[in-house]
Amino acid sequence: AQTVTQSQPEMSVQEAETVTLSCTYDTSESDYYLFWYKQPPSRQMILVIRQEAYKQQNATENRFSVNFQKAAKSFSLKISDSQLGDAAMYFCAYRSYVFTGANSKLTFGKGITLSVRP
Amino acid sequence: DARVTQTPRHKVTEMGQEVTMRCQPILGHNTVFWYRQTMMQGLELLAYFRNRAPLDDSGMPKDRFSAEMPDATLATLKIQPSEPRDSAVYFCASGLEGQVNNEAFFGQGTRLTVV
């Protein structure tokens, strides 16, 4: 079974600065997806970024980028130029490569609460 | 605007009452998931369906929880009788199985409070 660990329950960042959220995972699979989801106070789960394990290049979406270290099973999220709207809970998640059957479920970490100081 | 719709958004009920949560998946999606979010356990998978058939409901307490898909546009999660420990946010998500690049789309959740 796969596990996802987010060991930091809370982090804080100054507006306009950069913050990195950590995540580690464990799996015996060679192909899979990793995700970061954002959950603002509205509760909506918003997909921030996705990384395919077979791709060596780290995914980037505007101010969000990841540092994917497959051998170390590490998947951190970097938020650059932090904005007040980035304040939310962030979840790291794992999914098997093919979206079918038992492999289609997401396994989540416990989440980290990010606050942004003005 | 394709999205997963969950009703109700909030529900407060007394212990022992039946609770029904509803989910309308995105049209055309054939996989539906129910997740529960609590402070202690985080997000846990309760059940999921493919083409309306339950594939796995091992995450659900069988004695009081039941999940069904009466048709392709409606998924329900029932708790009977409800208990205070069931207080949580319940999320429904839907996806299209079989495509590598596909992902699950989440509804806004139902916040359940059992008093």
PDB file of C-alpha atoms in Angstrom:
ATOM      1  CA  ALA A   1       0.000   0.000   0.000  1.00  0.00           C
ATOM      2  CA  GLN A   2       1.104   3.511  -0.715  1.00  0.00           C
ATOM      3  CA  THR A   3       1.602   6.103   2.002  1.00  0.00           C
ATOM      4  CA  VAL A   4       2.021   9.862   1.868  1.00  0.00           C
ATOM      5  CA  THR A   5       3.603  11.835   4.690  1.00  0.00           C
ATOM      6  CA  GLN A   6       3.474  15.550   5.326  1.00  0.00           C
ATOM      7  CA  SER A   7       5.376  16.073   8.537  1.00  0.00           C
ATOM      8  CA  GLN A   8       4.897  19.839   8.915  1.00  0.00           C
ATOM      9  CA  PRO A   9       1.405  20.697  10.164  1.00  0.00           C
ATOM     10  CA  GLU A  10       1.810  24.443   9.706  1.00  0.00           C
ATOM     11  CA  MET A  11       3.948  26.956   7.896  1.00  0.00           C
ATOM     12  CA  SER A  12       3.968  30.699   7.532  1.00  0.00           C
ATOM     13  CA  VAL A  13       5.398  32.932   4.824  1.00  0.00           C
ATOM     14  CA  GLN A  14       5.703  36.642   4.278  1.00  0.00           C
ATOM     15  CA  GLU A  15       3.792  38.008   1.325  1.00  0.00           C
ATOM     16  CA  ALA A  16       5.938  38.137  -1.841  1.00  0.00           C
ATOM     17  CA  GLU A  17       8.439  35.643  -0.475  1.00  0.00           C
ATOM     18  CA  THR A  18       8.996  32.000  -1.348  1.00  0.00           C
ATOM     19  CA  VAL A  19       7.937  28.987   0.679  1.00  0.00           C
ATOM     20  CA  THR A  20       8.515  25.259   0.235  1.00  0.00           C
ATOM     21  CA  LEU A  21       6.113  22.603   1.472  1.00  0.00           C
ATOM     22  CA  SER A  22       7.504  19.115   1.999  1.00  0.00           C
ATOM     23  CA  CYS A  23       6.056  15.724   1.189  1.00  0.00           C
ATOM     24  CA  THR A  24       7.438  12.212   1.153  1.00  0.00           C
ATOM     25  CA  TYR A  25       5.780   9.054  -0.038  1.00  0.00           C
ATOM     26  CA  ASP A  26       6.302   5.349  -0.175  1.00  0.00           C
ATOM     27  CA  THR A  27       5.378   3.018  -3.007  1.00  0.00           C
ATOM     28  CA  SER A  28       6.601  -0.076  -4.773  1.00  0.00           C
ATOM     29  CA  GLU A  29       5.248   1.099  -8.111  1.00  0.00           C
ATOM     30  CA  SER A  30       7.506   2.589 -10.749  1.00  0.00           C
ATOM     31  CA  ASP A  31       4.916   4.666 -12.567  1.00  0.00           C
ATOM     32  CA  TYR A  32       2.522   6.947 -10.750  1.00  0.00           C
ATOM     33  CA  TYR A  33       1.272  10.495 -10.347  1.00  0.00           C
ATOM     34  CA  LEU A  34       1.849  12.939  -7.528  1.00  0.00           C
ATOM     35  CA  PHE A  35      -0.374  15.912  -6.865  1.00  0.00           C
ATOM     36  CA  TRP A  36      -0.612  18.988  -4.736  1.00  0.00           C
ATOM     37  CA  TYR A  37      -4.122  20.113  -3.859  1.00  0.00           C
ATOM     38  CA  LYS A  38      -5.092  23.411  -2.282  1.00  0.00           C
ATOM     39  CA  GLN A  39      -8.039  23.634   0.071  1.00  0.00           C
ATOM     40  CA  PRO A  40      -9.043  27.218   0.928  1.00  0.00           C
ATOM     41  CA  PRO A  41     -11.636  28.017   3.604  1.00  0.00           C
ATOM     42  CA  SER A  42     -14.360  27.400   1.015  1.00  0.00           C
ATOM     43  CA  ARG A  43     -13.395  23.671   1.318  1.00  0.00           C
ATOM     44  CA  GLN A  44     -13.092  23.239  -2.424  1.00  0.00           C
ATOM     45  CA  MET A  45     -10.243  20.891  -3.341  1.00  0.00           C
ATOM     46  CA  ILE A  46      -8.297  22.622  -6.086  1.00  0.00           C
ATOM     47  CA  LEU A  47      -5.626  20.831  -8.076  1.00  0.00           C
ATOM     48  CA  VAL A  48      -2.505  22.988  -8.001  1.00  0.00           C
ATOM     49  CA  ILE A  49       0.034  20.883  -9.848  1.00  0.00           C
ATOM     50  CA  ARG A  50       0.642  17.335 -11.065  1.00  0.00           C
ATOM     51  CA  GLN A  51       3.839  15.385 -11.653  1.00  0.00           C
ATOM     52  CA  GLU A  52       4.191  12.179 -13.636  1.00  0.00           C
ATOM     53  CA  ALA A  53       6.809   9.938 -12.098  1.00  0.00           C
ATOM     54  CA  TYR A  54       8.285   8.901 -15.443  1.00  0.00           C
ATOM     55  CA  LYS A  55       9.080  12.510 -16.297  1.00  0.00           C
ATOM     56  CA  GLN A  56      12.378  13.776 -14.950  1.00  0.00           C
ATOM     57  CA  GLN A  57      11.486  17.385 -15.530  1.00  0.00           C
ATOM     58  CA  ASN A  58       9.851  19.072 -12.578  1.00  0.00           C
ATOM     59  CA  ALA A  59       6.338  20.373 -13.196  1.00  0.00           C
ATOM     60  CA  THR A  60       5.683  24.120 -13.117  1.00  0.00           C
ATOM     61  CA  GLU A  61       2.439  26.092 -13.066  1.00  0.00           C
ATOM     62  CA  ASN A  62       2.996  29.837 -12.912  1.00  0.00           C
ATOM     63  CA  ARG A  63       4.206  30.589  -9.361  1.00  0.00           C
ATOM     64  CA  PHE A  64       4.012  26.947  -8.325  1.00  0.00           C
ATOM     65  CA  SER A  65       6.736  24.435  -8.990  1.00  0.00           C
ATOM     66  CA  VAL A  66       7.775  21.091  -7.584  1.00  0.00           C
ATOM     67  CA  ASN A  67      11.037  19.447  -6.678  1.00  0.00           C
ATOM     68  CA  PHE A  68      10.510  15.781  -7.491  1.00  0.00           C
ATOM     69  CA  GLN A  69      13.201  13.406  -6.259  1.00  0.00           C
ATOM     70  CA  LYS A  70      12.106   9.934  -7.321  1.00  0.00           C
ATOM     71  CA  ALA A  71      14.918   7.995  -5.692  1.00  0.00           C
ATOM     72  CA  ALA A  72      14.374   9.792  -2.406  1.00  0.00           C
ATOM     73  CA  LYS A  73      10.569   9.585  -2.800  1.00  0.00           C
ATOM     74  CA  SER A  74      10.300  13.257  -2.095  1.00  0.00           C
ATOM     75  CA  PHE A  75       7.886  15.730  -3.673  1.00  0.00           C
ATOM     76  CA  SER A  76       8.010  19.308  -2.412  1.00  0.00           C
ATOM     77  CA  LEU A  77       5.974  22.282  -3.569  1.00  0.00           C
ATOM     78  CA  LYS A  78       7.556  25.694  -3.973  1.00  0.00           C
ATOM     79  CA  ILE A  79       5.352  28.766  -4.022  1.00  0.00           C
ATOM     80  CA  SER A  80       7.094  31.862  -5.321  1.00  0.00           C
ATOM     81  CA  ASP A  81       5.966  35.447  -4.779  1.00  0.00           C
ATOM     82  CA  SER A  82       3.455  34.308  -2.158  1.00  0.00           C
ATOM     83  CA  GLN A  83       0.104  36.051  -2.192  1.00  0.00           C
ATOM     84  CA  LEU A  84      -2.556  36.415   0.467  1.00  0.00           C
ATOM     85  CA  GLY A  85      -4.802  34.184  -1.615  1.00  0.00           C
ATOM     86  CA  ASP A  86      -2.324  31.337  -1.249  1.00  0.00           C
ATOM     87  CA  ALA A  87      -3.294  30.938   2.399  1.00  0.00           C
ATOM     88  CA  ALA A  88      -4.949  27.530   2.594  1.00  0.00           C
ATOM     89  CA  MET A  89      -4.432  23.934   3.520  1.00  0.00           C
ATOM     90  CA  TYR A  90      -2.237  22.034   1.049  1.00  0.00           C
ATOM     91  CA  PHE A  91      -2.415  18.300   0.508  1.00  0.00           C
ATOM     92  CA  CYS A  92       0.088  16.080  -1.186  1.00  0.00           C
ATOM     93  CA  ALA A  93      -1.491  13.067  -2.908  1.00  0.00           C
ATOM     94  CA  TYR A  94      -0.466   9.920  -4.763  1.00  0.00           C
ATOM     95  CA  ARG A  95      -2.213   7.982  -7.503  1.00  0.00           C
ATOM     96  CA  SER A  96      -1.191   5.022  -9.564  1.00  0.00           C
ATOM     97  CA  TYR A  97      -0.365   5.657 -13.182  1.00  0.00           C
ATOM     98  CA  VAL A  98      -3.479   4.342 -14.866  1.00  0.00           C
ATOM     99  CA  PHE A  99      -6.817   5.706 -13.764  1.00  0.00           C
ATOM    100  CA  THR A 100      -8.619   2.404 -13.501  1.00  0.00           C
ATOM    101  CA  GLY A 101     -10.102   0.229 -10.795  1.00  0.00           C
ATOM    102  CA  ALA A 102      -8.323   0.211  -7.489  1.00  0.00           C
ATOM    103  CA  ASN A 103      -5.538   2.321  -8.972  1.00  0.00           C
ATOM    104  CA  SER A 104      -7.750   5.326  -9.500  1.00  0.00           C
ATOM    105  CA  LYS A 105      -8.045   6.319  -5.870  1.00  0.00           C
ATOM    106  CA  LEU A 106      -5.981   9.105  -4.342  1.00  0.00           C
ATOM    107  CA  THR A 107      -3.928   8.604  -1.212  1.00  0.00           C
ATOM    108  CA  PHE A 108      -3.518  11.863   0.687  1.00  0.00           C
ATOM    109  CA  GLY A 109      -1.097  13.200   3.247  1.00  0.00           C
ATOM    110  CA  LYS A 110      -2.472  14.837   6.381  1.00  0.00           C
ATOM    111  CA  GLY A 111      -2.051  18.307   4.936  1.00  0.00           C
ATOM    112  CA  ILE A 112      -0.243  21.471   5.916  1.00  0.00           C
ATOM    113  CA  THR A 113      -1.808  24.785   6.808  1.00  0.00           C
ATOM    114  CA  LEU A 114      -0.080  27.691   5.106  1.00  0.00           C
ATOM    115  CA  SER A 115      -0.597  31.205   6.378  1.00  0.00           C
ATOM    116  CA  VAL A 116       0.598  34.282   4.495  1.00  0.00           C
ATOM    117  CA  ARG A 117       1.597  37.368   6.467  1.00  0.00           C
ATOM    118  CA  PRO A 118       0.863  40.734   4.828  1.00  0.00           C
TER     119      PRO A 118
ATOM    120  CA  ASP B   1     -19.575  24.606 -16.465  1.00  0.00           C
ATOM    121  CA  ALA B   2     -18.790  20.970 -15.628  1.00  0.00           C
ATOM    122  CA  ARG B   3     -18.456  20.371 -11.927  1.00  0.00           C
ATOM    123  CA  VAL B   4     -19.330  17.912  -9.206  1.00  0.00           C
ATOM    124  CA  THR B   5     -22.317  19.080  -7.171  1.00  0.00           C
ATOM    125  CA  GLN B   6     -22.882  17.993  -3.598  1.00  0.00           C
ATOM    126  CA  THR B   7     -25.921  18.627  -1.441  1.00  0.00           C
ATOM    127  CA  PRO B   8     -26.410  19.717   1.217  1.00  0.00           C
ATOM    128  CA  ARG B   9     -23.386  21.930   1.858  1.00  0.00           C
ATOM    129  CA  HIS B  10     -24.004  21.793   5.585  1.00  0.00           C
ATOM    130  CA  LYS B  11     -26.017  19.416   7.739  1.00  0.00           C
ATOM    131  CA  VAL B  12     -26.568  19.452  11.483  1.00  0.00           C
ATOM    132  CA  THR B  13     -28.412  16.489  12.900  1.00  0.00           C
ATOM    133  CA  GLU B  14     -29.044  14.771  16.166  1.00  0.00           C
ATOM    134  CA  MET B  15     -27.400  11.533  17.094  1.00  0.00           C
ATOM    135  CA  GLY B  16     -29.436   8.561  15.903  1.00  0.00           C
ATOM    136  CA  GLN B  17     -30.943  10.321  12.911  1.00  0.00           C
ATOM    137  CA  GLU B  18     -30.490   9.193   9.332  1.00  0.00           C
ATOM    138  CA  VAL B  19     -28.350  11.389   7.122  1.00  0.00           C
ATOM    139  CA  THR B  20     -28.284  11.299   3.335  1.00  0.00           C
ATOM    140  CA  MET B  21     -25.662  13.122   1.309  1.00  0.00           C
ATOM    141  CA  ARG B  22     -26.012  13.470  -2.435  1.00  0.00           C
ATOM    142  CA  CYS B  23     -23.570  13.907  -5.260  1.00  0.00           C
ATOM    143  CA  GLN B  24     -24.072  14.681  -8.923  1.00  0.00           C
ATOM    144  CA  PRO B  25     -20.912  13.660 -10.806  1.00  0.00           C
ATOM    145  CA  ILE B  26     -19.720  15.408 -13.931  1.00  0.00           C
ATOM    146  CA  LEU B  27     -21.715  14.261 -16.930  1.00  0.00           C
ATOM    147  CA  GLY B  28     -19.913  11.448 -18.702  1.00  0.00           C
ATOM    148  CA  HIS B  29     -17.711  10.478 -15.779  1.00  0.00           C
ATOM    149  CA  ASN B  30     -17.947   6.805 -14.888  1.00  0.00           C
ATOM    150  CA  THR B  31     -16.050   6.714 -11.597  1.00  0.00           C
ATOM    151  CA  VAL B  32     -17.289   8.211  -8.328  1.00  0.00           C
ATOM    152  CA  PHE B  33     -15.412   8.430  -5.057  1.00  0.00           C
ATOM    153  CA  TRP B  34     -16.517   9.278  -1.523  1.00  0.00           C
ATOM    154  CA  TYR B  35     -13.875  10.683   0.822  1.00  0.00           C
ATOM    155  CA  ARG B  36     -14.180  11.748   4.435  1.00  0.00           C
ATOM    156  CA  GLN B  37     -12.061  14.516   5.924  1.00  0.00           C
ATOM    157  CA  THR B  38     -11.447  14.848   9.663  1.00  0.00           C
ATOM    158  CA  MET B  39      -8.829  16.692  11.642  1.00  0.00           C
ATOM    159  CA  MET B  40      -7.428  13.502  13.079  1.00  0.00           C
ATOM    160  CA  GLN B  41      -7.421  11.225  10.039  1.00  0.00           C
ATOM    161  CA  GLY B  42      -7.178  13.678   7.183  1.00  0.00           C
ATOM    162  CA  LEU B  43      -8.763  12.533   3.903  1.00  0.00           C
ATOM    163  CA  GLU B  44      -9.825   8.917   3.794  1.00  0.00           C
ATOM    164  CA  LEU B  45     -11.433   6.984   0.976  1.00  0.00           C
ATOM    165  CA  LEU B  46     -14.776   5.521   1.988  1.00  0.00           C
ATOM    166  CA  ALA B  47     -15.996   3.986  -1.259  1.00  0.00           C
ATOM    167  CA  TYR B  48     -15.795   4.199  -4.982  1.00  0.00           C
ATOM    168  CA  PHE B  49     -17.917   3.172  -7.912  1.00  0.00           C
ATOM    169  CA  ARG B  50     -17.281   2.393 -11.525  1.00  0.00           C
ATOM    170  CA  ASN B  51     -20.198   2.445 -13.922  1.00  0.00           C
ATOM    171  CA  ARG B  52     -22.486   2.628 -10.881  1.00  0.00           C
ATOM    172  CA  ALA B  53     -21.155  -0.616  -9.410  1.00  0.00           C
ATOM    173  CA  PRO B  54     -19.326  -0.487  -6.085  1.00  0.00           C
ATOM    174  CA  LEU B  55     -15.681  -1.493  -6.519  1.00  0.00           C
ATOM    175  CA  ASP B  56     -14.467  -0.961  -3.014  1.00  0.00           C
ATOM    176  CA  ASP B  57     -16.251   0.143   0.122  1.00  0.00           C
ATOM    177  CA  SER B  58     -13.789  -1.274   2.605  1.00  0.00           C
ATOM    178  CA  GLY B  59     -13.222   2.176   4.070  1.00  0.00           C
ATOM    179  CA  MET B  60     -16.820   2.445   5.261  1.00  0.00           C
ATOM    180  CA  PRO B  61     -18.214   1.238   8.587  1.00  0.00           C
ATOM    181  CA  LYS B  62     -20.647  -1.289   7.156  1.00  0.00           C
ATOM    182  CA  ASP B  63     -23.026  -1.345  10.067  1.00  0.00           C
ATOM    183  CA  ARG B  64     -24.137   2.238   9.610  1.00  0.00           C
ATOM    184  CA  PHE B  65     -22.883   3.532   6.266  1.00  0.00           C
ATOM    185  CA  SER B  66     -24.185   2.699   2.829  1.00  0.00           C
ATOM    186  CA  ALA B  67     -23.346   4.101  -0.589  1.00  0.00           C
ATOM    187  CA  GLU B  68     -25.320   3.704  -3.778  1.00  0.00           C
ATOM    188  CA  MET B  69     -25.653   5.030  -7.296  1.00  0.00           C
ATOM    189  CA  PRO B  70     -29.317   4.837  -8.258  1.00  0.00           C
ATOM    190  CA  ASP B  71     -28.414   6.198 -11.678  1.00  0.00           C
ATOM    191  CA  ALA B  72     -25.440   7.671 -13.490  1.00  0.00           C
ATOM    192  CA  THR B  73     -26.275  11.199 -12.357  1.00  0.00           C
ATOM    193  CA  LEU B  74     -26.679  10.558  -8.642  1.00  0.00           C
ATOM    194  CA  ALA B  75     -24.553   9.024  -5.915  1.00  0.00           C
ATOM    195  CA  THR B  76     -25.717   8.850  -2.327  1.00  0.00           C
ATOM    196  CA  LEU B  77     -24.008   8.247   0.990  1.00  0.00           C
ATOM    197  CA  LYS B  78     -26.247   7.377   3.919  1.00  0.00           C
ATOM    198  CA  ILE B  79     -25.500   7.112   7.597  1.00  0.00           C
ATOM    199  CA  GLN B  80     -28.055   5.374   9.808  1.00  0.00           C
ATOM    200  CA  PRO B  81     -27.947   5.866  12.726  1.00  0.00           C
ATOM    201  CA  SER B  82     -25.580   8.815  12.839  1.00  0.00           C
ATOM    202  CA  GLU B  83     -23.135   9.286  15.706  1.00  0.00           C
ATOM    203  CA  PRO B  84     -21.097  12.287  16.883  1.00  0.00           C
ATOM    204  CA  ARG B  85     -17.891  10.632  15.593  1.00  0.00           C
ATOM    205  CA  ASP B  86     -19.344  10.841  12.078  1.00  0.00           C
ATOM    206  CA  SER B  87     -18.938  14.619  12.178  1.00  0.00           C
ATOM    207  CA  ALA B  88     -16.661  15.433   9.264  1.00  0.00           C
ATOM    208  CA  VAL B  89     -16.587  16.862   5.771  1.00  0.00           C
ATOM    209  CA  TYR B  90     -17.644  14.356   3.149  1.00  0.00           C
ATOM    210  CA  PHE B  91     -16.344  14.841  -0.368  1.00  0.00           C
ATOM    211  CA  CYS B  92     -17.528  13.327  -3.578  1.00  0.00           C
ATOM    212  CA  ALA B  93     -15.236  13.209  -6.598  1.00  0.00           C
ATOM    213  CA  SER B  94     -15.755  11.913 -10.113  1.00  0.00           C
ATOM    214  CA  GLY B  95     -13.491  10.920 -12.961  1.00  0.00           C
ATOM    215  CA  LEU B  96     -13.307   9.100 -16.277  1.00  0.00           C
ATOM    216  CA  GLU B  97     -11.626   5.764 -15.875  1.00  0.00           C
ATOM    217  CA  GLY B  98      -9.216   4.293 -18.333  1.00  0.00           C
ATOM    218  CA  GLN B  99      -7.423   7.424 -19.449  1.00  0.00           C
ATOM    219  CA  VAL B 100      -3.919   7.826 -18.177  1.00  0.00           C
ATOM    220  CA  ASN B 101      -3.947  11.550 -17.839  1.00  0.00           C
ATOM    221  CA  ASN B 102      -7.291  11.741 -16.130  1.00  0.00           C
ATOM    222  CA  GLU B 103      -7.878  13.042 -12.676  1.00  0.00           C
ATOM    223  CA  ALA B 104     -10.670  13.161 -10.138  1.00  0.00           C
ATOM    224  CA  PHE B 105     -12.697  16.354  -9.763  1.00  0.00           C
ATOM    225  CA  PHE B 106     -14.001  17.194  -6.326  1.00  0.00           C
ATOM    226  CA  GLY B 107     -17.258  18.655  -5.144  1.00  0.00           C
ATOM    227  CA  GLN B 108     -17.328  21.285  -2.420  1.00  0.00           C
ATOM    228  CA  GLY B 109     -18.134  18.766   0.257  1.00  0.00           C
ATOM    229  CA  THR B 110     -20.870  18.336   2.824  1.00  0.00           C
ATOM    230  CA  ARG B 111     -19.984  19.435   6.343  1.00  0.00           C
ATOM    231  CA  LEU B 112     -21.818  17.097   8.695  1.00  0.00           C
ATOM    232  CA  THR B 113     -22.226  17.848  12.381  1.00  0.00           C
ATOM    233  CA  VAL B 114     -23.846  15.232  14.589  1.00  0.00           C
ATOM    234  CA  VAL B 115     -24.818  16.513  18.032  1.00  0.00           C
TER     235      VAL B 115
END
